[in-house]
Coordinates of C-alpha atoms and ligand atoms in Angstrom, one line a residue:
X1 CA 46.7 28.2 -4.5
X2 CA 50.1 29.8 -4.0
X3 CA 53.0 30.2 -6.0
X4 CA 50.7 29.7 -9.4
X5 CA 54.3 29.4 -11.7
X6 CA 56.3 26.9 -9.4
X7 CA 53.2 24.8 -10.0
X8 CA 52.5 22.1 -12.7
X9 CA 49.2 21.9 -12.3
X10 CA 47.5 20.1 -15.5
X11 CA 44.5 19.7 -14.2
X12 CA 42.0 19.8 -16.9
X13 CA 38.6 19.7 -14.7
X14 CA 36.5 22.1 -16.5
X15 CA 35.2 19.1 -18.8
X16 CA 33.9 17.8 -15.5
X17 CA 30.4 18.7 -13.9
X18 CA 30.1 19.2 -10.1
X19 CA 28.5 15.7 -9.4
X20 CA 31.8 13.9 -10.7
X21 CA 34.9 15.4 -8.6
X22 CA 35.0 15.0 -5.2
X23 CA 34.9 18.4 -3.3
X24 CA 36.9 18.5 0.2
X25 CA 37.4 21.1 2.8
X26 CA 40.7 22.7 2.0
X27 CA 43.2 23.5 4.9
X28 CA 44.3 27.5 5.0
X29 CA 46.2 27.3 8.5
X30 CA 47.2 30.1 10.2
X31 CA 50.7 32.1 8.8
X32 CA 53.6 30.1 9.7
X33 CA 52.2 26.6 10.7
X34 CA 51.8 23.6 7.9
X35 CA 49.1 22.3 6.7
X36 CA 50.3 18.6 6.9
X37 CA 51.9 17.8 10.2
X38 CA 52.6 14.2 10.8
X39 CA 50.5 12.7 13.8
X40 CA 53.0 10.5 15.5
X41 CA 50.6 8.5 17.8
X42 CA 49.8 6.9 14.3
X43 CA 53.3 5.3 13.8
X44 CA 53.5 1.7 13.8
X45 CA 55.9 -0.9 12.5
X46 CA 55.5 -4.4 10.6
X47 CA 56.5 -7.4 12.3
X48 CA 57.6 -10.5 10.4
X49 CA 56.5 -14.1 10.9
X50 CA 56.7 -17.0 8.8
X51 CA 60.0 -16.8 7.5
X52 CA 62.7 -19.7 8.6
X53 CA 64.9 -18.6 11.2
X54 CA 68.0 -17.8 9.2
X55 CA 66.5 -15.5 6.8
X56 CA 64.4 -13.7 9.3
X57 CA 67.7 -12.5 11.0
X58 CA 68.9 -11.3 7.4
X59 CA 65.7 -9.0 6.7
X60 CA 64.9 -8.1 10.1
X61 CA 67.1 -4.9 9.6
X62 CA 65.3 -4.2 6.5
X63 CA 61.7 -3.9 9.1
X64 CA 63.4 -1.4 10.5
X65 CA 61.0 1.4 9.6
X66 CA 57.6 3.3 11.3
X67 CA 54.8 3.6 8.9
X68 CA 51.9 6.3 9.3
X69 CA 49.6 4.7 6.3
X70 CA 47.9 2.0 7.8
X71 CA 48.4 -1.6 6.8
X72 CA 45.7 -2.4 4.4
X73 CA 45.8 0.9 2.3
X74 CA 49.8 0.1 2.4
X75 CA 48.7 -2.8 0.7
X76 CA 46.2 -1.1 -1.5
X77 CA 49.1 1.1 -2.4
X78 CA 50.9 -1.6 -4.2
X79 CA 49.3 -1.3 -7.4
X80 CA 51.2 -3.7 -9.4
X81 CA 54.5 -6.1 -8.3
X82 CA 54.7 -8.5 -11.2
X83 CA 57.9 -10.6 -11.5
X84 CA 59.8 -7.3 -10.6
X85 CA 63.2 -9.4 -11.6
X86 CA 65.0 -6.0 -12.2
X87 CA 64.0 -4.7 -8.4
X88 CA 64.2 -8.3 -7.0
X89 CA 68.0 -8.2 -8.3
X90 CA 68.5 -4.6 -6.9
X91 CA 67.0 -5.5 -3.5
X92 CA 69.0 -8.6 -3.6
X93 CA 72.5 -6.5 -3.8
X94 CA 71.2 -4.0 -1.1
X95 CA 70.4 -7.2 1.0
X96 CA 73.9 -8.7 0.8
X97 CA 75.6 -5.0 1.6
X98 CA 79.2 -5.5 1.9
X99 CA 80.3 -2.1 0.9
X100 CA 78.6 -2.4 -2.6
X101 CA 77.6 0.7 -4.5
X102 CA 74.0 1.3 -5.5
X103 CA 73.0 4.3 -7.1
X104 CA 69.3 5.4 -6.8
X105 CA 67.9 8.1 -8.2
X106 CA 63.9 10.1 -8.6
X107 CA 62.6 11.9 -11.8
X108 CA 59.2 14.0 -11.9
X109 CA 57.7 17.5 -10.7
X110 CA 57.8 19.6 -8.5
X111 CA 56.0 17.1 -6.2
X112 CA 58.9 14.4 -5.7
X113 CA 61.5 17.5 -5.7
X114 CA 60.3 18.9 -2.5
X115 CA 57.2 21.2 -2.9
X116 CA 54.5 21.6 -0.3
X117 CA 57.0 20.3 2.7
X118 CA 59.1 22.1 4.9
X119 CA 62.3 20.4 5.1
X120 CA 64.7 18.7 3.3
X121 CA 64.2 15.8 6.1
X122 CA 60.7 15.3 5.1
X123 CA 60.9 14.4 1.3
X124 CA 59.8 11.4 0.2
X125 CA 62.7 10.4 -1.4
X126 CA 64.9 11.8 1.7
X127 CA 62.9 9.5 3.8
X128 CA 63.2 6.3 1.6
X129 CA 67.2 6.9 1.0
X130 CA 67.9 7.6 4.7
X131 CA 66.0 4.3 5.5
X132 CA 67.7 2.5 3.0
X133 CA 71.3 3.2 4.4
X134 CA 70.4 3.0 7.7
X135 CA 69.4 -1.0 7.1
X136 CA 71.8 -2.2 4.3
X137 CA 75.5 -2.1 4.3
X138 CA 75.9 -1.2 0.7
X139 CA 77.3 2.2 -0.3
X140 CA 74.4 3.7 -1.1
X141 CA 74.2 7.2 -3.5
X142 CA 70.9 8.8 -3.8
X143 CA 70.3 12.0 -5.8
X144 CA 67.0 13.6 -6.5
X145 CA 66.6 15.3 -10.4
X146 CA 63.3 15.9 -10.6
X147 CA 62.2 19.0 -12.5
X148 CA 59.6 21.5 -11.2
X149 CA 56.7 22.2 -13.5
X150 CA 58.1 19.6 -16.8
X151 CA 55.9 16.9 -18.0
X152 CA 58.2 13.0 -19.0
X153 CA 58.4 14.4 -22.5
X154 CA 60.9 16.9 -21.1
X155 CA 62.8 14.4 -19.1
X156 CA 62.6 12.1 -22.0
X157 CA 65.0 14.5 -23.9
X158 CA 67.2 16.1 -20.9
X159 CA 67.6 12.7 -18.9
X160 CA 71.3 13.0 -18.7
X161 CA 70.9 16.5 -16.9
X162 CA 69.0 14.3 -13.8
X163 CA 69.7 10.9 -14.1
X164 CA 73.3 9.4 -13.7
X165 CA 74.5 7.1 -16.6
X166 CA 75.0 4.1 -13.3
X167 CA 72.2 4.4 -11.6
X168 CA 70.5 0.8 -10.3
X169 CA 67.0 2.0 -9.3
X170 CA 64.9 4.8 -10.3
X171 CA 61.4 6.5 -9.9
X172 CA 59.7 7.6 -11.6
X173 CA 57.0 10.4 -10.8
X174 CA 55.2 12.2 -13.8
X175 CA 51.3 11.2 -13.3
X176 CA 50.5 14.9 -12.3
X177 CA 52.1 16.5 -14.8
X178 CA 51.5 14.3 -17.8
X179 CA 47.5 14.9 -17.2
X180 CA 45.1 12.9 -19.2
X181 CA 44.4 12.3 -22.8
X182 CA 41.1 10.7 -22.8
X183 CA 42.2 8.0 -25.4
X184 CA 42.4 4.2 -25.0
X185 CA 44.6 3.3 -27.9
X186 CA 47.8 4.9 -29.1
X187 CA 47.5 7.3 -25.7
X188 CA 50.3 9.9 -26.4
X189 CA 51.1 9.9 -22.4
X190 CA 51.4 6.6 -22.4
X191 CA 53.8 6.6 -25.5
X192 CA 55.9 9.4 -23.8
X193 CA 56.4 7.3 -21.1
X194 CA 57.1 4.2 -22.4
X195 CA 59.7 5.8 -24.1
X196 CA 61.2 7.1 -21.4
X197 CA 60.5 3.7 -19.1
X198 CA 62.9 2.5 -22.4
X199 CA 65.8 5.1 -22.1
X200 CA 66.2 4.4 -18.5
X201 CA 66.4 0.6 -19.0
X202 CA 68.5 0.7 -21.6
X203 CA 71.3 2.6 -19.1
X204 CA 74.3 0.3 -18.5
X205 CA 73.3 -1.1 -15.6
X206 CA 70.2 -2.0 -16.6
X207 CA 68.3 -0.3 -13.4
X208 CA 65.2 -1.1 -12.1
X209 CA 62.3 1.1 -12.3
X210 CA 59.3 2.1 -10.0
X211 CA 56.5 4.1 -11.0
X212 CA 55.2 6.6 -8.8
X213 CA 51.6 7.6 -9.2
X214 CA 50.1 10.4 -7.3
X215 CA 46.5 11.6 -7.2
X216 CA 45.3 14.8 -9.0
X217 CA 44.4 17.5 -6.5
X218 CA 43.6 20.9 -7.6
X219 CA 42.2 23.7 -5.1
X220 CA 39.4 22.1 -3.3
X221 CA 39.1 19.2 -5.8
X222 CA 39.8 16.0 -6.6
X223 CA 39.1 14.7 -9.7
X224 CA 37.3 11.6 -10.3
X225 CA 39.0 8.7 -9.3
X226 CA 39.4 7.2 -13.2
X227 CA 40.7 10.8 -14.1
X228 CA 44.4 10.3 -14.1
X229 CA 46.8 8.1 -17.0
X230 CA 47.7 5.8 -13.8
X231 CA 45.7 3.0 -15.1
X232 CA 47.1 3.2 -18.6
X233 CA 50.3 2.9 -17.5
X234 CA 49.4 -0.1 -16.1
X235 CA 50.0 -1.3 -19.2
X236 CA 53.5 -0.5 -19.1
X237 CA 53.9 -1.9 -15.9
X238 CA 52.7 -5.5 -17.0
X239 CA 54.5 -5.4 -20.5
X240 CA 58.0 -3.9 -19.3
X241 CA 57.7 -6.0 -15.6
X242 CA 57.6 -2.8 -13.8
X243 CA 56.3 -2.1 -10.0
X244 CA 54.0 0.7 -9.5
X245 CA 53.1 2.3 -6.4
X246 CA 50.1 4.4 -6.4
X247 CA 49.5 7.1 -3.8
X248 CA 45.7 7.5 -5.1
X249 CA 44.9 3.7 -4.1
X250 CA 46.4 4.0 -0.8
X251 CA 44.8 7.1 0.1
X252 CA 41.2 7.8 -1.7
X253 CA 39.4 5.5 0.8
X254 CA 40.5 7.1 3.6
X255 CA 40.6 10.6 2.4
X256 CA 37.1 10.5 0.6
X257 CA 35.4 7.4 1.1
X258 CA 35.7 6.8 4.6
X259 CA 36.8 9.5 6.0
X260 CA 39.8 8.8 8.8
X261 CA 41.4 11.1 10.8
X262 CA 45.0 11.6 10.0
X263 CA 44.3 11.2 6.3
X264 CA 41.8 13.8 4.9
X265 CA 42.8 15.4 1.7
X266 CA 43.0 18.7 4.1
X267 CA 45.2 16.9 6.3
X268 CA 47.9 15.3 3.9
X269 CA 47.5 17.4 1.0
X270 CA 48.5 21.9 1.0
X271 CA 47.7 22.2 -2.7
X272 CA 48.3 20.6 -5.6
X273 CA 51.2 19.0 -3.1
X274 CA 51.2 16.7 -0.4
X275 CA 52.7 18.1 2.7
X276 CA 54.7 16.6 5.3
X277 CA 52.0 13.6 5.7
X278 CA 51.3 13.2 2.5
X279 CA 55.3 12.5 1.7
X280 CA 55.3 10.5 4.4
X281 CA 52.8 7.8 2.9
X282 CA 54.6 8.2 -0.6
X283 CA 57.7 7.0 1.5
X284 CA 55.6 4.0 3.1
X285 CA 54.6 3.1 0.0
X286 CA 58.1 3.3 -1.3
X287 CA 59.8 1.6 1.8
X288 CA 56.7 -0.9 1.8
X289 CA 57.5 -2.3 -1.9
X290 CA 60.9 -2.8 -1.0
X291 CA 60.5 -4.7 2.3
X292 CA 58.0 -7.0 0.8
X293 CA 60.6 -7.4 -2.6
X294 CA 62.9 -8.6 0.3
X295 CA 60.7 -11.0 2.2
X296 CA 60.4 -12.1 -1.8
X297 CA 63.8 -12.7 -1.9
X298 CA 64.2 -14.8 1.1
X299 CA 60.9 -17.2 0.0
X300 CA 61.6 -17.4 -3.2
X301 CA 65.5 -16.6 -4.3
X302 CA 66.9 -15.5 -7.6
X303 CA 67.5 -18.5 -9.5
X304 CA 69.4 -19.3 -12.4
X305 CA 66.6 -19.0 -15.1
X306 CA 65.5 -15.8 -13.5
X307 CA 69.6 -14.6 -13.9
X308 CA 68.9 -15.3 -17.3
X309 CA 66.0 -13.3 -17.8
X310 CA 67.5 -10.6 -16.3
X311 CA 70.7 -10.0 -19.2
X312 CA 67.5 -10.6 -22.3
X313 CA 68.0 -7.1 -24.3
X314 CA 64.4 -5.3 -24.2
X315 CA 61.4 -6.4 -25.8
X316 CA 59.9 -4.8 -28.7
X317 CA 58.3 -1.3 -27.9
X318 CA 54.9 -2.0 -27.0
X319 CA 53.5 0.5 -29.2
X320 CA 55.0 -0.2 -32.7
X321 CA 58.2 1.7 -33.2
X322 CA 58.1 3.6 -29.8
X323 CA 61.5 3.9 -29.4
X324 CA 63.3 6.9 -27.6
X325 CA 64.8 9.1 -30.2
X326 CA 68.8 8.7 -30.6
X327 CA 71.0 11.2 -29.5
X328 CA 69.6 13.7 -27.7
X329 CA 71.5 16.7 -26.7
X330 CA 70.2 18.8 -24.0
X331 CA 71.4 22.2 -23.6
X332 CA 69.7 24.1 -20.7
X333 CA 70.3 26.6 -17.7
X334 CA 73.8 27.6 -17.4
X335 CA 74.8 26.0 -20.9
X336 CA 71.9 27.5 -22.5
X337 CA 73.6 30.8 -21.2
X338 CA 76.1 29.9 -22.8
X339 CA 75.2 30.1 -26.4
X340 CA 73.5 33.4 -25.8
X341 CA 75.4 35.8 -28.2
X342 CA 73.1 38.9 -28.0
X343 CA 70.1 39.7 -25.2
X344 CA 68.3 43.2 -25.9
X345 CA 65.6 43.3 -23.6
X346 CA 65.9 39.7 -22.6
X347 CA 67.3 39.0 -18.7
X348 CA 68.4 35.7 -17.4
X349 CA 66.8 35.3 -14.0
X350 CA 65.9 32.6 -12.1
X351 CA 62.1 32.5 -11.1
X352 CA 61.9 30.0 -8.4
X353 CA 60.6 31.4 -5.5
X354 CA 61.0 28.4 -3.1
X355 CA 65.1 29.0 -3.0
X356 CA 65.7 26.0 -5.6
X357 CA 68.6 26.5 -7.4
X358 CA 68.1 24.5 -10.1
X359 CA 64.9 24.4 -11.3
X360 CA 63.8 27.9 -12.8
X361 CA 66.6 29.8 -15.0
X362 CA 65.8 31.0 -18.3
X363 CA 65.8 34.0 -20.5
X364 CA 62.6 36.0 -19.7
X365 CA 61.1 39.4 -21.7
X366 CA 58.3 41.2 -21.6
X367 CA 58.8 44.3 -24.2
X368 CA 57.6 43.7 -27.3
X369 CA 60.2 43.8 -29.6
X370 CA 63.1 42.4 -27.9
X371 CA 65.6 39.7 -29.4
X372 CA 67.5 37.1 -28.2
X373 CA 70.3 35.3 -30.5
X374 CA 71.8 32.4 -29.7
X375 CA 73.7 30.1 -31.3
X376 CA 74.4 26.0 -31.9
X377 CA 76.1 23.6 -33.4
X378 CA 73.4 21.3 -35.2
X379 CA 75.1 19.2 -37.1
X380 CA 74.6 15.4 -36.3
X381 CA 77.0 12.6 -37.4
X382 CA 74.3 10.5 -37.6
X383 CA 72.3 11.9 -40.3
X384 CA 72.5 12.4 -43.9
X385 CA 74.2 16.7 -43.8
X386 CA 71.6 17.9 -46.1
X387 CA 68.4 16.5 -43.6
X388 CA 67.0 18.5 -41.2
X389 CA 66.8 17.8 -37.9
X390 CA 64.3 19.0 -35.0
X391 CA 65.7 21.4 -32.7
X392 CA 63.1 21.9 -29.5
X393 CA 63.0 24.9 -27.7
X394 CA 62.5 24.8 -24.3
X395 CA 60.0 27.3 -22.8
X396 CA 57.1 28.2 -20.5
X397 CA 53.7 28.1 -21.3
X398 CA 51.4 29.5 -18.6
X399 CA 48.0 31.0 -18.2
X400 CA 48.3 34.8 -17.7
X401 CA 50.1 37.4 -19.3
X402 CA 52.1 35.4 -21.8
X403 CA 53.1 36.5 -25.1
X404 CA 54.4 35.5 -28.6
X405 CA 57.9 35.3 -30.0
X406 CA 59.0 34.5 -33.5
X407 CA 61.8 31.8 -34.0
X408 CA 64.0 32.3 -36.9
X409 CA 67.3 31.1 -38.3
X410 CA 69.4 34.0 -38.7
X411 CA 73.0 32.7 -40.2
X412 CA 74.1 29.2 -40.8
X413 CA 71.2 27.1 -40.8
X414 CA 68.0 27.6 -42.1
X415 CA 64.4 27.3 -40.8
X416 CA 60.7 28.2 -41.3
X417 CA 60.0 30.8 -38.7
X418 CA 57.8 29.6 -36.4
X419 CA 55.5 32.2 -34.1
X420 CA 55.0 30.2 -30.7
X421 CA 52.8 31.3 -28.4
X422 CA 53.2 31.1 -24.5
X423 CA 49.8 31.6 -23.4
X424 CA 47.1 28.8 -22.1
X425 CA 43.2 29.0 -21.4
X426 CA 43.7 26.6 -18.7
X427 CA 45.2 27.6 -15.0
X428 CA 48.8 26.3 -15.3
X429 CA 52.1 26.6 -16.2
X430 CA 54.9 24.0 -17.7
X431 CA 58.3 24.3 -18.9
X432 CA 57.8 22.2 -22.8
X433 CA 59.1 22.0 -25.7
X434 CA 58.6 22.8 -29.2
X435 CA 60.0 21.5 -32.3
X436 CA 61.7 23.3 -34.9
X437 CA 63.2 21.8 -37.9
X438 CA 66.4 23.2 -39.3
X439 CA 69.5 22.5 -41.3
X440 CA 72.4 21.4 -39.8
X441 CA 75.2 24.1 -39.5
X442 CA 78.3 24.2 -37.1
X443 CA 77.4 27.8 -36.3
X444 CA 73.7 27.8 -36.4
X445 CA 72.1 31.4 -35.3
X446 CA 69.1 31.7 -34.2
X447 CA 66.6 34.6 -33.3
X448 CA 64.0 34.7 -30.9
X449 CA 61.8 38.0 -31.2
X450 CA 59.0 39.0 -28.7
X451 CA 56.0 39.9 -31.0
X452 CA 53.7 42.6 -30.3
X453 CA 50.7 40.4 -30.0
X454 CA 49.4 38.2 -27.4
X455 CA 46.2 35.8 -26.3
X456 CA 46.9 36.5 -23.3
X457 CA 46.8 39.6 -21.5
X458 CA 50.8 40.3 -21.9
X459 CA 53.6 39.8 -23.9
X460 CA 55.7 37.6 -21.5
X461 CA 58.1 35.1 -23.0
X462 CA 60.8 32.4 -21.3
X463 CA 62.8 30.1 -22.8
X464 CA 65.2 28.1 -20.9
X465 CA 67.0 25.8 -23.6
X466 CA 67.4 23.7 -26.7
X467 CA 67.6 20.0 -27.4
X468 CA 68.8 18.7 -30.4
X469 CA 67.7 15.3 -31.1
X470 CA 70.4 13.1 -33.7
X471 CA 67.1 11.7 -36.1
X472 CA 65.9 13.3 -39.0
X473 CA 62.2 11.8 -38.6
X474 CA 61.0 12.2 -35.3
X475 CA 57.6 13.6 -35.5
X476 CA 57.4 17.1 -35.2
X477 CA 54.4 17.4 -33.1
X478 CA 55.4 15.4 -30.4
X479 CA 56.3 18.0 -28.1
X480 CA 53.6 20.5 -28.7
X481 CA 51.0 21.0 -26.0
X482 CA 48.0 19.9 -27.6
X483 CA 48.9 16.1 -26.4
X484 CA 47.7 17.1 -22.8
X485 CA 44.9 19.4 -23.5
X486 CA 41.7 17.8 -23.5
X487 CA 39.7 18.3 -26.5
Ligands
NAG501 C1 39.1 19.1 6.7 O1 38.1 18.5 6.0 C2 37.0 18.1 6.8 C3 36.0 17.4 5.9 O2 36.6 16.6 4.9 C4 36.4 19.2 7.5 O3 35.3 18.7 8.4 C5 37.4 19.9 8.4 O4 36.9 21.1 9.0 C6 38.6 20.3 7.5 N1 39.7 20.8 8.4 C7 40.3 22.0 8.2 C8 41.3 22.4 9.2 O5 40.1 22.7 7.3
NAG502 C1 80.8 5.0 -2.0 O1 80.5 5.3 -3.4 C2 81.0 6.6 -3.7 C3 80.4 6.9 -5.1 O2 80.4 5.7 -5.9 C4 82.5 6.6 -3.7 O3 82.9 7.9 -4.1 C5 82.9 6.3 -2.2 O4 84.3 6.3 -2.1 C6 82.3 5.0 -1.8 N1 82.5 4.9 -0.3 C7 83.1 3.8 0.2 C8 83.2 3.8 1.7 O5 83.5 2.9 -0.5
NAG503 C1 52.7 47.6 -30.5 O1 51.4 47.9 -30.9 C2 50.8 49.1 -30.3 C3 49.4 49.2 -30.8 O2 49.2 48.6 -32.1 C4 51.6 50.3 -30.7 O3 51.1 51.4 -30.0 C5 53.1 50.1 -30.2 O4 53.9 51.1 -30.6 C6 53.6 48.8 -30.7 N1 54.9 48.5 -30.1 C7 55.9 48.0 -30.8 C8 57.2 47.7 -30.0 O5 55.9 47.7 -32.0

């Protein structure tokens, strides 16, 4: 697999034995060509019948658009619809046009951000917003804030650095890099991203949201087909009226249980990543939901007591008291830089290696010894001055030649110090977070140290940022690794 630390590979599949993942054949083509080329002799386009005249003038625009999946698994790829009121009413505006503007937006991995293709032109969510303008008249804004190698728990506290405040539809991609817990009830993955699922419907314009659900690939392997938090979400889906699109139902039969040309895992899938096929059919899927949310719309019209429905505030949390924390303050890349007062034997690089600007800056040692202080203002109006609130650390755990660095409160605030480690047993690397609870002091200084120590086989260390969340009692363990390593 190549480019181990721009991947976000969770894949936990050494609990599995042989006889329960599916083994394919993987693609290594030659230098220079891809492993996922799009066969256009497989293009084809819906036609629409049994729709009134009138109406099927309206939507016949909204056809507009060649699919490569074929129609049944496009179908099969529709994992849940529901009432979809919130996508219903964004569908409705980007029916009607006239000039109106719509914001749409993507959060997850590396995946939805553009990994494993090879253009800009290719991306799923490229694909979906060019289609989109080219059939509706409304003034359409799009923007793509995924975050290579982050699980939902990071976007959950750094949402405001990807997703804007008006935004009318987003998805929502994290099922690679959440993993699995294998737990039925009170499922921390699941909690995470109801959370989440809550802090983007609670935005002002109350958006709709999709889920995205993609398989979990890993070298030559796919795990079983029940191995992924997809069908747990599901819950969230029915409780919170959510659509989900899943790329694993669309494209398992054909990749795996009857094989079809066009569609093998080795033909839609580099790595971990789709390539340009495999975005392709997440677009389908995409484009698919949205055509069919229309045709919806033109049977069955918005009507008052749905209008209604649509302004109720949100339900309860459908775990108890599963509410996003308040205030969360996200201070990474460039601000992070920011606060840096003192770097001996710490450098600020950037370690993507795909030419993404945004994804990878941080401060990164290796020598033993080395500090970093930075400092923050963590007071919060919202709590009592003499709690302590969690400040989270933002850095990279990975699988080889990590190390250990000591966090300490230097001047200001005050704080147990805390030794985290940056190594993993299992092959891959995440950008987490880590809670730390301290006192809240305009000018708190803190002190990262490399130790001279490691699990690892090195004494590498990154760390990329800090959020401070505005609540006193937010569980401290929450952002720890352990809720995505299997037992
Ligand atoms: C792709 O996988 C199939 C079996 O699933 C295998 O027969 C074929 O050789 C593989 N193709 C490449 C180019 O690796
Ligand atoms: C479209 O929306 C953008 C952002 O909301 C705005 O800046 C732009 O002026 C709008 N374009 C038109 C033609 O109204
Ligand atoms: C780290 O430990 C090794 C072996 O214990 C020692 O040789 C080395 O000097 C130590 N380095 C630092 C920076 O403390």
């Amino acid at each position: 697999m190549a480019r181990a630390s721009t991947v976000l590979v969770l894949l936990l599949i050494c609990n599995y034995g042989t006889s329960e993942v599916f083994h394919f054949v993987l693609n290594k083509p030659p230098k220079g060509q891809h492993c996922c080329p799009i066969d256009n002799s497989k293009l084809w386009r819906k036609t629409i019948r049994g729709i009134k005249e009138d109406s099927s003038a309206v939507i016949e625009r909204f056809f507009n658009y060649e699919f490569y999946l074929p129609k049944a698994q496009l179908k099969a790829g529709l994992e849940y619809y529901g009432a979809a009121r919130r996508l219903r009413k964004f569908v409705r505006t980007l029916l009607l046009g006239d000039n109106m503007p719509l914001k749409i937006g993507v959060i997850g991995g590396s995946i939805s951000s553009g990994v494993g293709t090879t253009s800009y032109e290719t991306r799923w969510f490229s694909i979906v917003s060019k289609w989109m303008r080219s059939v509706s008249g409304a003034n359409i804004t799009s923007r793509n804030g995924c975050i290579p190698a982050t699980p939902s728990a990071y976007m959950l506290m750094c949402m405001e650095m990807s997703v804007d405040e008006d935004v009318d539809l987003v998805f929502v991609e994290y099922s690679v890099n959440d993993g699995v817990e294998n737990v039925l009830v009170g499922n921390r993955i699941v909690k995470t991203m109801e959370q989440l699922v809550r802090r983007i419907m609670g935005l002002p314009r109350r958006p709709a949201v999709v889920l995205v659900q993609l398989p979990h690939l890993f070298g030559d392997i796919f795990e079983p087909f029940f191995h992924t938090s997809d069908d747990l979400e599901g819950a969230l889906s029915g409780y919170y009226d959510i659509p989900s699109i899943s790329l694993r139902n669309a494209l398992y039969p054909l990749a795996a249980l009857y094989p079809t040309d066009g569609f093998l895992w080795n033909q839609t899938y580099g790595d971990t990543h789709p390539g340009d096929s495999g975005h392709k059919i997440i677009a389908d899927l995409a484009v698919h939901l949205i055509q069919e949310t229309a045709r919806d719309l033109q049977l069955d019209p918005i009507d008052p007591e749905e209008e209604q429905e649509l302004m109720r505030p949100l339900p309860e949390s459908m775990y108890f008291g599963n509410i996003p924390p308040p205030e969360t303050e996200c201070i990474a890349s460039t601000r992070f830089k920011g606060l840096v007062k003192k770097a001996v034997g710490w450098g600020w690089v950037n370690e993507a290696k795909d030419g993404n600007n945004r994804g990878k800056w941080g401060y990164v040692s290796t020598k033993p010894g080395s500090k970093l202080i930075f400092q923050v203002d963590t007071r919060r109006p919202g709590v009592a001055p003499s709690d302590q609130i969690p400040l989270l650390l933002h850095y990279l755990k990975s699988y080889r030649g990590m190390g250990i660095a000591r966090a300490e409160c230097r001047s200001g605030c005050a704080c147990e110090p805390l030794d985290i480690d940056a190594g993993l047993k299992a092959y891959h690397s995440q950008t987490i977070m880590i809670a730390i609870r301290v006192t809240q002091h305009e000018k708190c200084e803190m002190q990262l140290t490399l130790l001279n120590s490691t699990t690892n086989n090195g004494y590498k260390f990154k760390v990329s940022g800090v959020t401070i969340v505005g609540s006193s009692d937010y569980p401290a363990d929450f952002f720890t690794m352990e809720f995505w390593n299997q037992p």
